[in-house]
Coordinates of N, CA and C and ligand atoms in Angstrom, one line a residue:
X1185 N 75.2 120.2 -37.9 CA 76.5 120.3 -37.5 C 76.8 121.6 -36.6
X1186 N 77.4 121.3 -35.4 CA 77.7 122.4 -34.5 C 78.5 123.5 -35.2
X1187 N 78.2 124.8 -34.9 CA 78.8 125.9 -35.5 C 79.4 126.9 -34.6
X1188 N 80.5 127.4 -35.0 CA 81.1 128.6 -34.3 C 80.9 129.8 -35.2
X1189 N 80.3 130.9 -34.7 CA 79.9 132.1 -35.5 C 81.1 133.1 -35.2
X1190 N 81.5 133.7 -36.2 CA 82.5 134.8 -36.2 C 81.8 136.1 -36.7
X1191 N 81.8 137.1 -35.8 CA 81.0 138.3 -36.2 C 82.0 139.6 -36.1
X1192 N 82.2 140.2 -37.3 CA 83.0 141.4 -37.3 C 82.1 142.5 -36.7
X1193 N 82.7 143.4 -35.8 CA 82.0 144.5 -35.3 C 82.6 145.8 -35.7
X1194 N 81.9 146.5 -36.5 CA 82.3 147.9 -36.9 C 83.6 148.0 -37.6
X1195 N 83.6 147.6 -38.9 CA 84.7 147.9 -39.8 C 86.0 147.2 -39.6
X1196 N 85.9 145.9 -39.4 CA 87.1 145.1 -39.4 C 87.4 144.5 -40.8
X1197 N 88.6 144.6 -41.2 CA 88.9 144.2 -42.6 C 88.5 142.7 -42.8
X1198 N 87.8 142.5 -43.9 CA 87.3 141.2 -44.3 C 88.4 140.1 -44.5
X1199 N 89.5 140.6 -44.9 CA 90.6 139.6 -45.1 C 91.1 139.1 -43.7
X1200 N 91.1 140.0 -42.7 CA 91.5 139.6 -41.4 C 90.5 138.6 -40.8
X1201 N 89.2 139.0 -40.9 CA 88.2 138.1 -40.4 C 88.3 136.7 -41.1
X1202 N 88.5 136.7 -42.3 CA 88.6 135.4 -43.0 C 89.7 134.5 -42.6
X1203 N 90.9 135.2 -42.3 CA 92.1 134.5 -41.9 C 91.8 133.8 -40.5
X1204 N 91.1 134.6 -39.7 CA 90.8 134.0 -38.3 C 89.8 132.9 -38.4
X1205 N 88.7 133.1 -39.2 CA 87.7 132.1 -39.4 C 88.3 130.8 -40.0
X1206 N 89.1 130.9 -41.0 CA 89.8 129.7 -41.6 C 90.6 129.0 -40.6
X1207 N 91.4 129.7 -39.8 CA 92.3 129.0 -38.8 C 91.4 128.3 -37.8
X1208 N 90.4 129.0 -37.3 CA 89.6 128.3 -36.2 C 88.9 127.0 -36.8
X1209 N 88.5 127.2 -38.0 CA 87.9 126.0 -38.7 C 88.8 124.8 -38.9
X1210 N 90.1 125.2 -39.3 CA 91.2 124.3 -39.5 C 91.4 123.5 -38.2
X1211 N 91.2 124.0 -37.1 CA 91.4 123.4 -35.8 C 90.1 122.7 -35.3
X1212 N 89.1 123.4 -35.3 CA 87.8 123.0 -34.7 C 87.0 122.0 -35.5
X1213 N 87.4 121.8 -36.8 CA 86.7 120.8 -37.7 C 86.9 119.4 -37.2
X1214 N 88.0 119.2 -36.3 CA 88.2 117.9 -35.8 C 87.2 117.5 -34.8
X1215 N 86.5 118.5 -34.3 CA 85.4 118.2 -33.4 C 84.0 118.2 -34.1
X1216 N 84.1 118.2 -35.4 CA 82.9 118.2 -36.2 C 82.2 119.6 -36.2
X1217 N 83.0 120.6 -36.0 CA 82.4 122.0 -36.0 C 82.8 122.7 -37.2
X1218 N 81.9 123.5 -37.7 CA 82.2 124.4 -38.8 C 82.2 125.9 -38.3
X1219 N 82.7 126.7 -39.1 CA 82.8 128.1 -38.7 C 82.0 129.0 -39.7
X1220 N 81.2 129.8 -39.2 CA 80.4 130.6 -40.2 C 80.7 132.2 -39.8
X1221 N 81.0 132.9 -40.8 CA 81.2 134.3 -40.6 C 79.8 135.1 -40.9
X1222 N 79.3 135.7 -39.8 CA 78.1 136.4 -39.9 C 78.3 137.8 -40.5
X1223 N 77.3 138.4 -41.0 CA 77.4 139.8 -41.5 C 77.9 140.7 -40.4
X1224 N 78.6 141.7 -40.8 CA 79.2 142.7 -39.9 C 78.0 143.4 -39.1
X1225 N 78.3 143.6 -37.8 CA 77.3 144.5 -37.0 C 78.0 145.8 -36.8
X1226 N 77.2 146.9 -36.6 CA 77.8 148.2 -36.4 C 78.3 148.4 -34.9
X1227 N 79.2 149.3 -34.7 CA 79.7 149.6 -33.4 C 78.7 150.6 -32.6
X1228 N 78.0 151.4 -33.4 CA 77.1 152.4 -32.7 C 76.3 151.9 -31.6
X1229 N 75.6 150.7 -31.7 CA 74.7 150.3 -30.7 C 75.5 150.0 -29.4
X1230 N 76.8 150.0 -29.4 CA 77.5 149.7 -28.1 C 78.1 151.0 -27.5
X1231 N 77.5 152.1 -28.0 CA 78.1 153.4 -27.5 C 77.9 153.5 -26.0
X1232 N 77.0 152.8 -25.3 CA 76.9 152.9 -23.9 C 78.1 152.2 -23.2
X1233 N 78.9 151.4 -24.0 CA 80.1 150.8 -23.4 C 81.3 151.8 -23.5
X1234 N 81.1 152.9 -24.2 CA 82.2 153.8 -24.4 C 82.5 154.7 -23.2
X1235 N 83.7 154.7 -22.6 CA 84.1 155.5 -21.5 C 84.9 156.6 -22.1
X1236 N 84.2 157.8 -22.0 CA 84.8 159.0 -22.6 C 86.2 159.4 -22.0
X1237 N 86.4 159.2 -20.7 CA 87.6 159.5 -20.1 C 88.8 158.7 -20.5
X1238 N 88.4 157.4 -20.7 CA 89.5 156.4 -21.1 C 89.6 156.3 -22.6
X1239 N 88.6 156.7 -23.3 CA 88.6 156.5 -24.8 C 88.5 155.0 -25.1
X1240 N 87.9 154.2 -24.2 CA 87.8 152.8 -24.5 C 86.5 152.2 -24.2
X1241 N 86.2 151.1 -24.7 CA 84.9 150.4 -24.6 C 85.0 149.3 -23.4
X1242 N 84.0 149.3 -22.6 CA 83.9 148.2 -21.6 C 83.6 146.9 -22.3
X1243 N 84.4 145.9 -22.2 CA 84.3 144.7 -23.0 C 83.0 143.9 -22.8
X1244 N 82.6 143.8 -21.5 CA 81.5 142.9 -21.3 C 80.2 143.4 -21.9
X1245 N 80.1 144.6 -22.2 CA 78.9 145.1 -22.8 C 78.6 144.5 -24.2
X1246 N 79.6 144.1 -24.9 CA 79.4 143.4 -26.3 C 78.8 142.0 -26.1
X1247 N 78.9 141.3 -24.9 CA 78.7 139.9 -24.9 C 77.1 139.6 -25.1
X1248 N 76.3 140.3 -24.4 CA 74.8 139.9 -24.5 C 74.3 140.0 -26.0
X1249 N 74.8 140.9 -26.7 CA 74.4 141.1 -28.1 C 74.9 139.9 -28.9
X1250 N 76.1 139.4 -28.6 CA 76.8 138.3 -29.3 C 76.0 137.0 -28.9
X1251 N 75.6 136.9 -27.6 CA 74.8 135.9 -27.1 C 73.5 135.7 -27.9
X1252 N 72.8 136.9 -28.1 CA 71.6 136.8 -28.8 C 71.7 136.3 -30.3
X1253 N 72.8 136.9 -30.9 CA 73.1 136.4 -32.2 C 73.3 134.9 -32.3
X1254 N 74.0 134.4 -31.2 CA 74.2 133.0 -31.2 C 72.9 132.1 -31.1
X1255 N 72.0 132.7 -30.3 CA 70.7 132.0 -30.0 C 70.0 132.0 -31.4
X1256 N 70.0 133.1 -32.1 CA 69.3 133.2 -33.3 C 69.8 132.3 -34.5
X1257 N 71.2 132.2 -34.4 CA 71.8 131.4 -35.6 C 72.0 130.0 -35.1
X1258 N 71.8 129.6 -33.8 CA 72.0 128.3 -33.3 C 73.5 127.9 -33.2
X1259 N 74.3 129.0 -33.0 CA 75.8 128.8 -32.9 C 76.1 128.2 -31.5
X1260 N 77.1 127.4 -31.5 CA 77.6 126.8 -30.2 C 78.5 127.7 -29.5
X1261 N 79.0 128.7 -30.2 CA 79.9 129.8 -29.7 C 79.9 130.9 -30.6
X1262 N 80.0 132.2 -30.1 CA 80.1 133.3 -31.0 C 81.3 134.1 -30.5
X1263 N 82.1 134.5 -31.5 CA 83.3 135.3 -31.4 C 83.1 136.6 -32.1
X1264 N 83.1 137.7 -31.5 CA 83.2 139.0 -32.0 C 84.6 139.5 -32.3
X1265 N 84.8 140.2 -33.4 CA 86.1 140.8 -33.6 C 85.9 142.3 -33.9
X1266 N 86.5 143.1 -33.0 CA 86.3 144.6 -33.2 C 87.6 145.4 -33.2
X1267 N 87.6 146.5 -33.7 CA 88.7 147.5 -33.7 C 88.7 148.3 -32.4
X1268 N 87.5 148.3 -31.8 CA 87.4 149.1 -30.6 C 88.4 148.6 -29.5
X1269 N 89.0 149.6 -28.8 CA 90.0 149.4 -27.7 C 89.1 149.0 -26.5
X1270 N 89.4 147.8 -25.9 CA 88.5 147.3 -24.8 C 89.3 147.4 -23.5
X1271 N 88.5 147.5 -22.4 CA 88.9 147.4 -21.0 C 87.9 146.7 -20.1
X1272 N 88.4 146.3 -19.0 CA 87.5 145.9 -18.0 C 87.9 146.6 -16.6
X1273 N 87.0 146.7 -15.7 CA 87.3 147.3 -14.5 C 88.5 146.8 -13.8
X1274 N 89.4 147.6 -13.4 CA 90.7 147.1 -12.7 C 91.8 146.8 -13.7
X1275 N 91.5 146.9 -15.0 CA 92.5 146.5 -16.0 C 92.6 147.7 -17.0
X1276 N 93.9 148.1 -17.3 CA 94.1 149.2 -18.3 C 93.5 148.9 -19.7
X1277 N 93.6 147.6 -20.0 CA 93.1 147.2 -21.3 C 92.9 145.6 -21.3
X1278 N 92.2 145.2 -22.3 CA 92.2 143.6 -22.4 C 92.2 143.4 -23.9
X1279 N 92.8 142.3 -24.3 CA 93.0 141.9 -25.7 C 91.6 141.2 -26.1
X1280 N 90.9 140.7 -25.1 CA 89.7 140.1 -25.4 C 89.0 139.5 -24.0
X1281 N 87.8 139.1 -24.1 CA 87.2 138.4 -23.0 C 86.2 137.4 -23.5
X1282 N 85.9 136.5 -22.6 CA 84.9 135.4 -22.9 C 84.0 135.1 -21.7
X1283 N 82.7 134.8 -22.0 CA 81.8 134.5 -20.9 C 81.2 133.1 -21.4
X1284 N 81.7 132.0 -20.8 CA 81.2 130.6 -21.2 C 79.7 130.5 -21.0
X1285 N 79.1 131.1 -19.9 CA 77.6 130.9 -19.8 C 76.9 131.6 -20.9
X1286 N 77.4 132.6 -21.4 CA 76.8 133.3 -22.6 C 77.2 132.7 -24.0
X1287 N 78.2 131.8 -23.9 CA 78.8 131.3 -25.1 C 79.3 132.4 -26.1
X1288 N 79.8 133.5 -25.5 CA 80.1 134.6 -26.3 C 81.5 135.2 -25.9
X1289 N 82.3 135.6 -26.9 CA 83.6 136.2 -26.6 C 83.8 137.3 -27.6
X1290 N 84.7 138.2 -27.2 CA 85.1 139.3 -28.1 C 86.6 139.5 -28.0
X1291 N 87.1 139.8 -29.2 CA 88.6 140.1 -29.3 C 88.8 141.5 -29.9
X1292 N 89.7 142.3 -29.4 CA 90.0 143.5 -30.0 C 91.3 143.6 -30.7
X1293 N 91.3 144.0 -31.9 CA 92.5 144.1 -32.7 C 93.3 145.4 -32.4
X1294 N 92.7 146.3 -31.7 CA 93.3 147.6 -31.4 C 94.8 147.5 -31.0
X1295 N 95.0 146.7 -30.0 CA 96.4 146.6 -29.5 C 97.2 145.5 -30.0
X1296 N 96.7 144.9 -31.2 CA 97.4 143.8 -31.8 C 98.1 144.4 -33.0
X1297 N 97.8 145.6 -33.4 CA 98.5 146.3 -34.5 C 99.9 146.7 -34.1
X1298 N 100.9 146.4 -35.0 CA 102.2 146.8 -34.6 C 102.3 148.3 -34.4
X1299 N 101.5 149.1 -35.2 CA 101.6 150.5 -35.2 C 101.2 151.1 -33.8
X1300 N 100.4 150.3 -33.1 CA 100.0 150.7 -31.7 C 101.3 150.8 -30.9
X1301 N 102.2 150.1 -31.2 CA 103.5 150.1 -30.4 C 104.7 150.9 -31.2
X1302 N 104.3 151.6 -32.2 CA 105.3 152.5 -32.8 C 105.8 151.7 -34.0
X1303 N 105.5 150.5 -34.3 CA 106.0 149.8 -35.5 C 105.3 150.1 -36.7
X1304 N 105.7 149.4 -37.8 CA 105.1 149.6 -39.1 C 103.9 148.6 -39.2
X1305 N 102.9 149.0 -40.0 CA 101.8 148.1 -40.2 C 102.2 146.8 -40.8
X1306 N 101.7 145.7 -40.4 CA 102.1 144.4 -40.8 C 101.0 143.4 -40.7
X1307 N 100.3 143.3 -41.9 CA 99.1 142.5 -41.9 C 99.3 141.0 -41.5
X1308 N 100.4 140.5 -41.9 CA 100.6 139.1 -41.5 C 100.7 138.9 -39.9
X1309 N 101.5 139.8 -39.3 CA 101.7 139.8 -37.9 C 100.3 140.0 -37.2
X1310 N 99.6 140.9 -37.8 CA 98.2 141.3 -37.2 C 97.3 140.0 -37.2
X1311 N 97.4 139.3 -38.4 CA 96.6 138.0 -38.5 C 97.0 137.1 -37.5
X1312 N 98.3 136.9 -37.4 CA 98.9 135.9 -36.4 C 98.4 136.2 -35.0
X1313 N 98.5 137.5 -34.6 CA 98.1 137.8 -33.2 C 96.6 137.7 -33.1
X1314 N 95.8 138.0 -34.0 CA 94.4 138.0 -33.9 C 93.9 136.5 -33.8
X1315 N 94.6 135.6 -34.6 CA 94.3 134.2 -34.5 C 94.6 133.6 -33.1
X1316 N 95.7 134.1 -32.6 CA 96.0 133.6 -31.2 C 95.0 134.1 -30.2
X1317 N 94.6 135.3 -30.2 CA 93.6 135.8 -29.2 C 92.3 135.2 -29.4
X1318 N 91.9 134.9 -30.7 CA 90.6 134.2 -31.0 C 90.6 132.8 -30.5
X1319 N 91.8 132.1 -30.7 CA 91.8 130.7 -30.2 C 91.8 130.7 -28.6
X1320 N 92.4 131.7 -28.1 CA 92.5 131.8 -26.6 C 91.0 132.0 -26.1
X1321 N 90.3 132.9 -26.6 CA 88.9 133.2 -26.1 C 88.0 132.0 -26.4
X1322 N 88.2 131.4 -27.5 CA 87.4 130.3 -27.8 C 87.7 129.1 -26.8
X1323 N 89.0 128.9 -26.5 CA 89.3 127.9 -25.4 C 88.6 128.2 -24.1
X1324 N 88.5 129.5 -23.7 CA 87.7 129.7 -22.5 C 86.3 129.4 -22.7
X1325 N 85.7 129.7 -23.9 CA 84.3 129.3 -24.1 C 84.0 127.9 -24.0
X1326 N 85.0 127.1 -24.3 CA 84.8 125.7 -24.2 C 85.4 125.1 -23.0
X1327 N 85.6 126.0 -21.9 CA 85.9 125.5 -20.6 C 87.4 125.5 -20.2
X1328 N 88.2 126.0 -21.0 CA 89.7 125.9 -20.6 C 90.0 127.1 -19.8
X1329 N 90.9 127.0 -18.8 CA 91.4 128.2 -18.0 C 92.7 128.5 -18.6
X1330 N 93.4 129.4 -17.8 CA 94.7 129.8 -18.3 C 95.8 128.7 -18.0
X1331 N 96.8 128.6 -18.8 CA 97.7 127.5 -18.8 C 99.1 128.1 -18.5
X1332 N 99.8 127.4 -17.6 CA 101.2 127.8 -17.3 C 102.3 127.7 -18.4
X1333 N 101.9 127.0 -19.4 CA 102.9 126.8 -20.5 C 103.0 128.0 -21.3
X1334 N 104.1 128.8 -21.4 CA 104.1 130.0 -22.1 C 104.0 129.9 -23.6
X1335 N 104.1 128.7 -24.1 CA 104.0 128.5 -25.6 C 102.6 128.1 -26.0
X1336 N 101.7 127.9 -24.9 CA 100.4 127.4 -25.2 C 99.5 128.6 -25.4
X1337 N 98.6 128.5 -26.4 CA 97.7 129.7 -26.7 C 96.8 130.1 -25.5
X1338 N 96.6 129.1 -24.5 CA 95.9 129.5 -23.3 C 96.7 130.2 -22.2
X1339 N 97.9 130.4 -22.5 CA 98.7 131.2 -21.5 C 98.2 132.7 -21.5
X1340 N 98.2 133.2 -20.3 CA 97.6 134.6 -20.3 C 98.6 135.6 -20.8
X1341 N 98.1 136.4 -21.7 CA 99.0 137.5 -22.2 C 98.8 138.8 -21.4
X1342 N 99.9 139.2 -20.7 CA 100.0 140.4 -20.0 C 100.3 141.6 -20.9
X1343 N 101.1 141.2 -22.0 CA 101.4 142.2 -22.9 C 101.5 141.6 -24.4
X1344 N 101.8 142.3 -25.3 CA 101.9 141.8 -26.7 C 103.1 140.9 -26.8
X1345 N 104.1 141.1 -26.0 CA 105.2 140.2 -26.0 C 104.8 138.7 -25.6
X1346 N 103.9 138.6 -24.7 CA 103.4 137.2 -24.3 C 102.7 136.7 -25.5
X1347 N 101.9 137.5 -26.2 CA 101.1 137.0 -27.4 C 102.1 136.6 -28.4
X1348 N 103.1 137.3 -28.7 CA 104.1 137.0 -29.7 C 104.8 135.8 -29.4
X1349 N 105.1 135.5 -28.1 CA 105.9 134.3 -27.7 C 105.1 133.1 -27.8
X1350 N 103.8 133.2 -27.5 CA 103.0 131.9 -27.6 C 102.7 131.4 -28.9
X1351 N 102.3 130.2 -29.1 CA 101.9 129.7 -30.4 C 100.4 129.8 -30.6
X1352 N 99.9 129.5 -31.8 CA 98.5 129.7 -32.0 C 97.6 128.5 -31.6
X1353 N 98.3 127.4 -31.0 CA 97.6 126.2 -30.8 C 97.5 125.9 -29.2
X1354 N 96.7 125.0 -28.8 CA 96.7 124.5 -27.5 C 97.8 123.5 -27.2
X1355 N 98.3 123.6 -26.0 CA 99.4 122.6 -25.7 C 98.7 121.2 -25.5
X1356 N 99.5 120.2 -25.3 CA 98.9 118.8 -25.2 C 97.9 118.7 -24.1
X1357 N 98.2 119.3 -23.0 CA 97.3 119.2 -21.8 C 96.0 119.8 -22.1
X1358 N 96.0 121.1 -22.7 CA 94.8 121.8 -23.0 C 94.0 121.2 -24.1
X1359 N 94.8 120.7 -25.1 CA 94.2 119.9 -26.2 C 93.4 118.7 -25.7
X1360 N 94.0 118.0 -24.7 CA 93.4 116.9 -24.1 C 92.1 117.2 -23.4
X1361 N 92.1 118.3 -22.7 CA 90.9 118.8 -21.9 C 89.8 119.1 -22.9
X1362 N 90.2 119.8 -24.0 CA 89.3 120.3 -25.0 C 88.6 119.1 -25.7
X1363 N 89.5 118.1 -26.0 CA 88.9 116.9 -26.8 C 87.9 116.2 -25.9
X1364 N 88.2 116.2 -24.6 CA 87.3 115.5 -23.6 C 86.0 116.4 -23.5
X1365 N 86.1 117.6 -23.4 CA 84.9 118.5 -23.3 C 84.0 118.4 -24.6
X1366 N 84.6 118.5 -25.7 CA 83.9 118.6 -26.9 C 83.5 117.2 -27.4
X1367 N 84.3 116.2 -27.1 CA 83.9 114.9 -27.5 C 82.6 114.5 -26.8
X1368 N 82.4 114.9 -25.6 CA 81.2 114.6 -24.8 C 80.0 115.3 -25.4
X1369 N 80.3 116.5 -25.8 CA 79.1 117.4 -26.3 C 78.7 117.1 -27.7
X1370 N 79.5 116.4 -28.4 CA 79.3 116.1 -29.9 C 78.0 115.4 -30.1
Ligands
LIG651 ZN1 92.3 134.3 -20.9
LIG652 ZN1 98.0 124.7 -22.3

């Protein structure tokens, strides 16, 4: 059975990881896929990704390691979840990124926490936001681009407001594309 691997990187709460894995499985099981949570991997090996001036990690550095984990476990796609604050060149920050040719994606919860914006900690809101970013990056891994529909999970999030506005699911158009792509691959 094709499998999506979820990998916590460096001290992400188990409860949060489980909520994300359960949601993904709830959706992707329709394509005959199951979700497996792999043991946590440490953040230390990614220290070369850390930019001292920015205090952030270069996102793409995480992907080859996740790719190798995918190869080893036979996963169809690998999604890392990290507390590390991520960036890419030319961008102040990123909520996550995906590389379809590596079948690997990573999501950062750093800027999904309400306390990052001066709010109170809220586990439910954090779960909701992490689920959305995870579904978004997985959509990229399975060939979806950004969607103009602001309620679709494939809509690009410029800020946390966009993330909160959109839903956790693909719109009808994106869902159709995904069904077509994954139906063929099954
Ligand atoms: Zn995107
Ligand atoms: Zn869409």
